[in-house]
PDB file of C-alpha atoms in Angstrom:
ATOM      1  CA  MET S   1     108.316  94.316 100.394  1.00 78.00           C
ATOM      2  CA  GLN S   2     106.166  97.032  98.478  1.00 80.00           C
ATOM      3  CA  ILE S   3     107.083 100.719  99.638  1.00 85.00           C
ATOM      4  CA  LYS S   4     106.152 104.219  98.238  1.00 85.00           C
ATOM      5  CA  GLU S   5     108.691 106.336  96.198  1.00 82.00           C
ATOM      6  CA  SER S   6     108.314 109.225  98.760  1.00 83.00           C
ATOM      7  CA  GLU S   7     109.378 106.959 101.294  1.00 87.00           C
ATOM      8  CA  ILE S   8     112.939 105.625  99.532  1.00 85.00           C
ATOM      9  CA  GLY S   9     113.207 109.750  98.770  1.00 85.00           C
ATOM     10  CA  LYS S  10     113.294 110.196 102.635  1.00 89.00           C
ATOM     11  CA  VAL S  11     115.713 107.288 102.774  1.00 90.00           C
ATOM     12  CA  PHE S  12     118.125 108.880 100.356  1.00 89.00           C
ATOM     13  CA  GLU S  13     117.518 112.019 102.596  1.00 92.00           C
ATOM     14  CA  LYS S  14     118.303 110.311 106.200  1.00 93.00           C
ATOM     15  CA  LEU S  15     121.073 108.096 104.541  1.00 94.00           C
ATOM     16  CA  LYS S  16     122.609 111.504 102.836  1.00 93.00           C
ATOM     17  CA  LEU S  17     123.029 109.988  99.394  1.00 92.00           C
ATOM     18  CA  ASP S  18     124.716 112.339  96.961  1.00 90.00           C
ATOM     19  CA  VAL S  19     121.780 112.382  94.614  1.00 88.00           C
ATOM     20  CA  LYS S  20     121.484 112.573  90.951  1.00 85.00           C
ATOM     21  CA  SER S  21     118.203 112.255  88.956  1.00 76.00           C
ATOM     22  CA  THR S  22     118.270 111.119  84.957  1.00 73.00           C
ATOM     23  CA  LYS S  23     115.855 108.813  83.166  1.00 73.00           C
ATOM     24  CA  HIS S  24     117.023 106.937  86.622  1.00 79.00           C
ATOM     25  CA  ARG S  25     117.396 107.979  89.981  1.00 83.00           C
ATOM     26  CA  TYR S  26     121.115 107.308  91.791  1.00 89.00           C
ATOM     27  CA  GLY S  27     122.232 108.068  95.344  1.00 91.00           C
ATOM     28  CA  TRP S  28     126.170 107.256  96.545  1.00 94.00           C
ATOM     29  CA  PHE S  29     126.778 106.439 100.158  1.00 95.00           C
ATOM     30  CA  ILE S  30     129.763 108.827 100.680  1.00 94.00           C
ATOM     31  CA  PHE S  31     131.947 108.112 104.064  1.00 94.00           C
ATOM     32  CA  GLU S  32     134.945 110.472 104.896  1.00 93.00           C
ATOM     33  CA  GLU S  33     135.063 111.488 101.399  1.00 92.00           C
ATOM     34  CA  ARG S  34     135.010 108.066  99.806  1.00 94.00           C
ATOM     35  CA  LYS S  35     132.195 106.718  97.691  1.00 93.00           C
ATOM     36  CA  ILE S  36     131.252 103.254  99.270  1.00 93.00           C
ATOM     37  CA  LEU S  37     128.026 102.151  97.313  1.00 94.00           C
ATOM     38  CA  ARG S  38     125.957 103.179  94.772  1.00 93.00           C
ATOM     39  CA  VAL S  39     121.865 102.710  94.918  1.00 92.00           C
ATOM     40  CA  HIS S  40     119.694 103.062  92.386  1.00 86.00           C
ATOM     41  CA  TYR S  41     115.691 102.909  90.758  1.00 79.00           C
ATOM     42  CA  SER S  42     113.873 103.846  88.080  1.00 74.00           C
ATOM     43  CA  HIS S  43     111.570 106.541  88.685  1.00 68.00           C
ATOM     44  CA  GLY S  44     108.204 105.756  88.596  1.00 66.00           C
ATOM     45  CA  ARG S  45     104.405 106.513  89.987  1.00 67.00           C
ATOM     46  CA  GLY S  46     103.137 105.951  93.266  1.00 71.00           C
ATOM     47  CA  SER S  47     104.468 102.417  94.667  1.00 80.00           C
ATOM     48  CA  ILE S  48     108.090 100.489  94.034  1.00 79.00           C
ATOM     49  CA  PRO S  49     107.305  96.799  93.651  1.00 76.00           C
ATOM     50  CA  GLY S  50     108.391  94.254  95.889  1.00 79.00           C
ATOM     51  CA  ARG S  51     111.310  93.116  93.707  1.00 84.00           C
ATOM     52  CA  VAL S  52     112.802  96.644  92.839  1.00 86.00           C
ATOM     53  CA  SER S  53     112.219  97.671  96.642  1.00 87.00           C
ATOM     54  CA  ASP S  54     114.206  94.145  97.319  1.00 91.00           C
ATOM     55  CA  LYS S  55     116.890  95.248  95.045  1.00 92.00           C
ATOM     56  CA  ILE S  56     117.801  98.380  96.305  1.00 92.00           C
ATOM     57  CA  ARG S  57     117.554  96.814 100.137  1.00 93.00           C
ATOM     58  CA  SER S  58     120.204  94.641  98.283  1.00 94.00           C
ATOM     59  CA  GLN S  59     122.522  97.868  97.203  1.00 95.00           C
ATOM     60  CA  LEU S  60     122.030  99.236 100.295  1.00 96.00           C
ATOM     61  CA  LYS S  61     123.690  95.615 101.808  1.00 96.00           C
ATOM     62  CA  LEU S  62     120.607  95.772 104.735  1.00 96.00           C
ATOM     63  CA  THR S  63     118.484  92.728 105.916  1.00 95.00           C
ATOM     64  CA  LYS S  64     115.177  92.774 105.581  1.00 94.00           C
ATOM     65  CA  ARG S  65     114.774  93.909 109.044  1.00 95.00           C
ATOM     66  CA  ASP S  66     117.274  96.406 108.789  1.00 96.00           C
ATOM     67  CA  PHE S  67     115.660  97.824 105.761  1.00 94.00           C
ATOM     68  CA  LYS S  68     112.604  98.067 107.429  1.00 94.00           C
ATOM     69  CA  ASN S  69     113.811  99.170 110.210  1.00 95.00           C
ATOM     70  CA  LEU S  70     115.194 102.328 108.300  1.00 95.00           C
ATOM     71  CA  ILE S  71     111.923 102.957 106.371  1.00 93.00           C
ATOM     72  CA  ASP S  72     109.973 103.214 109.604  1.00 92.00           C
ATOM     73  CA  CYS S  73     112.863 105.306 110.685  1.00 90.00           C
ATOM     74  CA  LEU S  74     113.766 103.334 113.748  1.00 94.00           C
ATOM     75  CA  LEU S  75     117.288 102.891 111.879  1.00 94.00           C
ATOM     76  CA  SER S  76     119.655 106.182 112.151  1.00 94.00           C
ATOM     77  CA  LEU S  77     122.415 107.384 109.703  1.00 95.00           C
ATOM     78  CA  LYS S  78     124.610 105.967 112.943  1.00 96.00           C
ATOM     79  CA  ASP S  79     123.347 102.615 112.883  1.00 96.00           C
ATOM     80  CA  TYR S  80     123.432 102.501 109.698  1.00 96.00           C
ATOM     81  CA  GLU S  81     127.252 103.229 109.475  1.00 96.00           C
ATOM     82  CA  THR S  82     127.612 100.321 111.837  1.00 96.00           C
ATOM     83  CA  ILE S  83     126.326  97.980 110.021  1.00 96.00           C
ATOM     84  CA  LEU S  84     128.456  98.802 107.245  1.00 96.00           C
ATOM     85  CA  LYS S  85     131.583  98.690 109.517  1.00 96.00           C
ATOM     86  CA  GLU S  86     130.477  95.560 110.650  1.00 96.00           C
ATOM     87  CA  LYS S  87     130.260  93.700 106.792  1.00 94.00           C
ATOM     88  CA  SER S  88     134.239  95.439 106.745  1.00 93.00           C
ATOM     89  CA  LEU S  89     132.410  97.766 103.779  1.00 93.00           C
ATOM     90  CA  ILE S  90     133.979 100.950 105.597  1.00 91.00           C
TER      91      ILE S  90
END
């Protein structure tokens, strides 16, 4: 699934990831003051290739459908937290 870098930026904002931008862009999902998972990708221009977006999806611990819903704004932060709870990650 090819997506735009701006869409990933919106995902980072929606999930309130603690972001650090260096040569790569890193974001940590923090729940109750505890780092739960890390997401990263390299800076680029335009679209992010499918293999990279699949890696981001995997780092977020989401199915393809849930990842698409997250990008399309159908999945909220609360929904994401519920998914992580169901997977016993938080």
